Short mmCIF file of C-alpha atoms in Angstrom, two decimals:
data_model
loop_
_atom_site.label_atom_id
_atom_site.label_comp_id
_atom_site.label_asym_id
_atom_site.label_seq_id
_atom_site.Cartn_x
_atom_site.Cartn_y
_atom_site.Cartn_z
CA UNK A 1 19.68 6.40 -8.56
CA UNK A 2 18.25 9.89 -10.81
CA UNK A 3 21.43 11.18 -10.39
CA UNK A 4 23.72 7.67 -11.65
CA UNK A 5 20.86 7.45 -14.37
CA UNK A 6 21.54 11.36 -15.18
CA UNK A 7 25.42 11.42 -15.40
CA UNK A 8 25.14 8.13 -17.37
CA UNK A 9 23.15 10.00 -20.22
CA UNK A 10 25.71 13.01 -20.41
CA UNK A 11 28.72 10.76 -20.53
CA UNK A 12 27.14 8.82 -23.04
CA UNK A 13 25.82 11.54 -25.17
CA UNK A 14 29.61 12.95 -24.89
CA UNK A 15 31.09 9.90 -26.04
CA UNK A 16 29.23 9.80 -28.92
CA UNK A 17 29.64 13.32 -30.19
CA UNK A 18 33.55 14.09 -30.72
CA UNK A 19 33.18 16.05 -33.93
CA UNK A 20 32.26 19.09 -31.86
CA UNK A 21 31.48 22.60 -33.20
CA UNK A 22 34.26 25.32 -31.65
CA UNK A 23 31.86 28.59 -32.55
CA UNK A 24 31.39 30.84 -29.40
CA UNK A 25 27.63 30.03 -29.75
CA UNK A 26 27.85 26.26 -29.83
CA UNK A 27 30.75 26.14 -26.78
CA UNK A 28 28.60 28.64 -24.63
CA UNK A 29 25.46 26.29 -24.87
CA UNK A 30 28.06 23.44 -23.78
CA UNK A 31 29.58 25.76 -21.14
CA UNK A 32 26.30 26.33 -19.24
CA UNK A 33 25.32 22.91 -19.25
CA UNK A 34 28.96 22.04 -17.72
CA UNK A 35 28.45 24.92 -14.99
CA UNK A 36 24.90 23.53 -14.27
CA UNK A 37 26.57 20.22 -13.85
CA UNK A 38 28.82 21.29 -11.55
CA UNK A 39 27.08 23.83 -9.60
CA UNK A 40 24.13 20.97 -9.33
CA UNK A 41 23.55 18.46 -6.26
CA UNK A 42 25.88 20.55 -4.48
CA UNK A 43 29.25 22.32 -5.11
CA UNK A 44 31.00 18.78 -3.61
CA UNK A 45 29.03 16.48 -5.42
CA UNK A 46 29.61 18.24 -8.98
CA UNK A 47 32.92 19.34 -8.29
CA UNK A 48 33.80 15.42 -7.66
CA UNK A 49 32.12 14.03 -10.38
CA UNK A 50 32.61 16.43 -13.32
CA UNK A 51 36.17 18.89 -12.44
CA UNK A 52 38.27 15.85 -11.34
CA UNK A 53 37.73 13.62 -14.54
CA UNK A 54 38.82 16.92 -16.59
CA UNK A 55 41.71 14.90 -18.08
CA UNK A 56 40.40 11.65 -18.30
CA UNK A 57 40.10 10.26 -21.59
CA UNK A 58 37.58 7.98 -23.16
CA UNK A 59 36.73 4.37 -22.57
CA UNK A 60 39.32 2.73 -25.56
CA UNK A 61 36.41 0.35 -25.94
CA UNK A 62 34.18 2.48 -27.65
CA UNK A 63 36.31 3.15 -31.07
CA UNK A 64 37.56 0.31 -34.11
CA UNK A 65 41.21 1.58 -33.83
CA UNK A 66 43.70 3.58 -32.44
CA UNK A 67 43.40 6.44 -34.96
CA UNK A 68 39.76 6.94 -34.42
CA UNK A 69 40.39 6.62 -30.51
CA UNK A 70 43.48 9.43 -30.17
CA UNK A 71 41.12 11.68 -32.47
CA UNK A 72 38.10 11.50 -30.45
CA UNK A 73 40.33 11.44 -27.60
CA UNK A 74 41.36 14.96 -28.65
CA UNK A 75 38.53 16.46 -29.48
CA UNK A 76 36.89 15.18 -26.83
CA UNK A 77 39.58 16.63 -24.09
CA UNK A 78 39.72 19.89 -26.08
CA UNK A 79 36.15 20.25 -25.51
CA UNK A 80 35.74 19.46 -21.59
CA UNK A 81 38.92 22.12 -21.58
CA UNK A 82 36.65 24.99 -22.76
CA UNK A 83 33.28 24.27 -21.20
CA UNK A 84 33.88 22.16 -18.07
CA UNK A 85 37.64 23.28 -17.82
CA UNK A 86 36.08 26.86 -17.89
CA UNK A 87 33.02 26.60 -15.49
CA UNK A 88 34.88 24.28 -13.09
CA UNK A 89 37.63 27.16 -12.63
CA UNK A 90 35.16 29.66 -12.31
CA UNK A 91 32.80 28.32 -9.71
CA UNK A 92 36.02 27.32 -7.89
CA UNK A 93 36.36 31.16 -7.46
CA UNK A 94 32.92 31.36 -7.06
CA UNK A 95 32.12 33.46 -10.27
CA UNK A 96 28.86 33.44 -11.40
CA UNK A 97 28.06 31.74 -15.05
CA UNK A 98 29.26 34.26 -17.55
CA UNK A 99 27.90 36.22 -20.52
CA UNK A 100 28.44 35.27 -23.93
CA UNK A 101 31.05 37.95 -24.22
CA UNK A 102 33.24 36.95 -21.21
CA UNK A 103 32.90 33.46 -22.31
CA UNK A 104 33.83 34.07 -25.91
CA UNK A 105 36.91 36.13 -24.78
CA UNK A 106 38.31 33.14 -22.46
CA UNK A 107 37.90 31.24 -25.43
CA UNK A 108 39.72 33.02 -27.67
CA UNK A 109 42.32 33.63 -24.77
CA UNK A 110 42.72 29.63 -24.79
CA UNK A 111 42.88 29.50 -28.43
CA UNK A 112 45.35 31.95 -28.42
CA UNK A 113 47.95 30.26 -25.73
CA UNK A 114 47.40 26.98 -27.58
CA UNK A 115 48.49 28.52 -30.83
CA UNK A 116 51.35 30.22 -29.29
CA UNK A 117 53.16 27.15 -27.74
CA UNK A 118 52.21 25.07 -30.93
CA UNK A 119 54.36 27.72 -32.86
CA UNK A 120 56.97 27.30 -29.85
CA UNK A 121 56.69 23.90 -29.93
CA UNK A 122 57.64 24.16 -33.45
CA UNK A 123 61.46 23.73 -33.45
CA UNK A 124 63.95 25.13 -36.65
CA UNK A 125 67.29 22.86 -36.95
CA UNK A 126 69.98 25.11 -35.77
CA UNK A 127 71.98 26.14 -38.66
CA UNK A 128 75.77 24.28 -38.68
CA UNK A 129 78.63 26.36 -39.44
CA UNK A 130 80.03 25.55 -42.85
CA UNK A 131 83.46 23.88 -42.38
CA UNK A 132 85.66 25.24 -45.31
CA UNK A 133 89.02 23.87 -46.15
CA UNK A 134 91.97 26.14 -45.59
CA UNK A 135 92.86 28.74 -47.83
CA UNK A 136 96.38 27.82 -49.23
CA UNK A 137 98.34 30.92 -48.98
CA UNK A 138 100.02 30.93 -51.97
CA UNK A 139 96.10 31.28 -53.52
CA UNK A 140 95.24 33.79 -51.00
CA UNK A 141 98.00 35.90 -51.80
CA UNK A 142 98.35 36.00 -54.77
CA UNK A 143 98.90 39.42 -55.58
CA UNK A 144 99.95 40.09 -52.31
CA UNK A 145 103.67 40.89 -51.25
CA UNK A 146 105.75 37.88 -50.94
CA UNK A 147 109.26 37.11 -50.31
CA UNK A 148 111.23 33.51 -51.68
CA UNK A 149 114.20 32.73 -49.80
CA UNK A 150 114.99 28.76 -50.55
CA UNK A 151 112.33 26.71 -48.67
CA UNK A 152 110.98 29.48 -47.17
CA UNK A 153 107.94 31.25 -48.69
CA UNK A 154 106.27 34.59 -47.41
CA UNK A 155 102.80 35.68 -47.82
CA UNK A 156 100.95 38.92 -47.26
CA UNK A 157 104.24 40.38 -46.21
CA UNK A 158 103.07 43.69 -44.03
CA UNK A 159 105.94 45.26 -42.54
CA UNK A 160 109.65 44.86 -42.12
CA UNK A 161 111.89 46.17 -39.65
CA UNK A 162 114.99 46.04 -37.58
CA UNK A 163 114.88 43.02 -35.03
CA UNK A 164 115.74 44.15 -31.86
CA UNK A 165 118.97 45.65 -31.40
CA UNK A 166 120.65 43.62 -33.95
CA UNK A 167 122.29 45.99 -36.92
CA UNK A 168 122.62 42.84 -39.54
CA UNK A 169 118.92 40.84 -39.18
CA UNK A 170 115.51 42.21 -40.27
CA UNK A 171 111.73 41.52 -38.88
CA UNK A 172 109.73 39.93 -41.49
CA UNK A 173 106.01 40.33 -40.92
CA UNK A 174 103.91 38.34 -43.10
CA UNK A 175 100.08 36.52 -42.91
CA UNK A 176 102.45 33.17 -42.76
CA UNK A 177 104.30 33.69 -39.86
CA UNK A 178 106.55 36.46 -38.88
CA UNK A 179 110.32 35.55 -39.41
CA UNK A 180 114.25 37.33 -38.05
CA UNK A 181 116.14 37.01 -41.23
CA UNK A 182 119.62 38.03 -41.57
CA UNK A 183 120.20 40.88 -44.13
CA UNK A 184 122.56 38.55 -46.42
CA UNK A 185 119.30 36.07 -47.03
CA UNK A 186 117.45 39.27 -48.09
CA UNK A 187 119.65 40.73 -50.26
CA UNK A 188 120.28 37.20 -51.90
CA UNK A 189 116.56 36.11 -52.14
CA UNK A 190 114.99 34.26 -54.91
CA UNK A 191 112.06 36.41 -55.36
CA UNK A 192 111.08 39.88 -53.98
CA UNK A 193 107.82 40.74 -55.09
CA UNK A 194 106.85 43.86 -52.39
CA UNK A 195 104.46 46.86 -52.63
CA UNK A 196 106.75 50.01 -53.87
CA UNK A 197 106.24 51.46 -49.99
CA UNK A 198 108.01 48.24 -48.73
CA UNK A 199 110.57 48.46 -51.06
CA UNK A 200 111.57 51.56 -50.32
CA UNK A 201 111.70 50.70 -46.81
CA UNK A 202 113.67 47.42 -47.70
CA UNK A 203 116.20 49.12 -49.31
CA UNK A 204 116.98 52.28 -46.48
CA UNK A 205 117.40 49.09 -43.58
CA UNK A 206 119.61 47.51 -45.73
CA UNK A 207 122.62 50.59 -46.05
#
């Protein structure tokens, strides 16, 4: 009956103090109450009743709306993670209670892993490649090399060569395409507009 009366006081007193205080000397007063707790009555007994509730939340009934319920809620899981959480994992191992110092430092080491994922957690919309609409060549190229014979328009033209093994048709390389012209079509084009290197060339394939 002492010990229902007993663990009735500290849930109580727990449930009604949510707002807690997270300085190392407030949590290490907590924590050695929770490894008391535990380490009370017998290792069973305290393991049963305090380390298998760690993740059990509050009774809904005690707050005016849902708000005030998922904030206590939080705080009040946050807290049994660094005092109970601690001592229960500790006297699993059977560690004695620690010093303020180790304590402090497995705080911090929590704190630290919980800020990490929350940054992780964080997610940044992958950037979408900007879908441009084509180029049309006669824009592009401006002042680029072209060559105009009827429908047929040239852009960017690079090179120009013999095709093969055929004396009277000419390789026309170009950013549009590369075309086998006959050497008649060339000579009579409508527009020639090449780089003086290419024309020189031009004009020794076409003797």
């Amino acid at each position: 009956m002492k010990k229902m009366v007993l663990l009735a006081m500290v849930v109580s007193s727990v449930y009604a103090r949510y707002d807690y205080d997270y300085s190392c000397d407030a949590l290490y007063s907590d924590y050695k109450g929770a490894y008391s707790n535990v380490n009370g009555y017998g290792y069973s007994y305290g393991y049963r009743t305090y380390c298998k509730t760690l993740g059990e939340k509050l009774d809904r009934s005690n707050f005016s709306s849902a708000e005030e319920e998922a904030q206590a809620n939080a705080e009040y899981l946050k807290h049994k993670k660094r005092t109970y959480g601690v001592a229960c994992a500790q006297i699993q191992k059977n560690i004695p209670v620690y010093y303020k110092k180790e304590y402090c430092d497995i705080v911090q080491s929590i704190d630290d892993q919980e800020s990490g994922q929350s940054r992780v957690r964080v997610s940044t919309p992958t950037p979408q490649p900007v879908q441009r609409a084509p180029i049309d060549p006669a824009v592009q190229y401006k002042k680029a090399p072209q060559l105009k014979i009827g429908a047929l328009k040239m852009y960017g033209v690079k090179d120009i060569k013999p095709f093969r093994d055929q004396t009277e048709t000419l390789m026309v390389e170009s950013a549009t395409g590369n075309f086998a012209l006959p050497k008649n079509d060339l000579i009579n084009a409508e527009k020639i507009n090449f780089t003086p290197e290419l024309s020189v060339k031009f004009q020794t394939l076409l003797r």
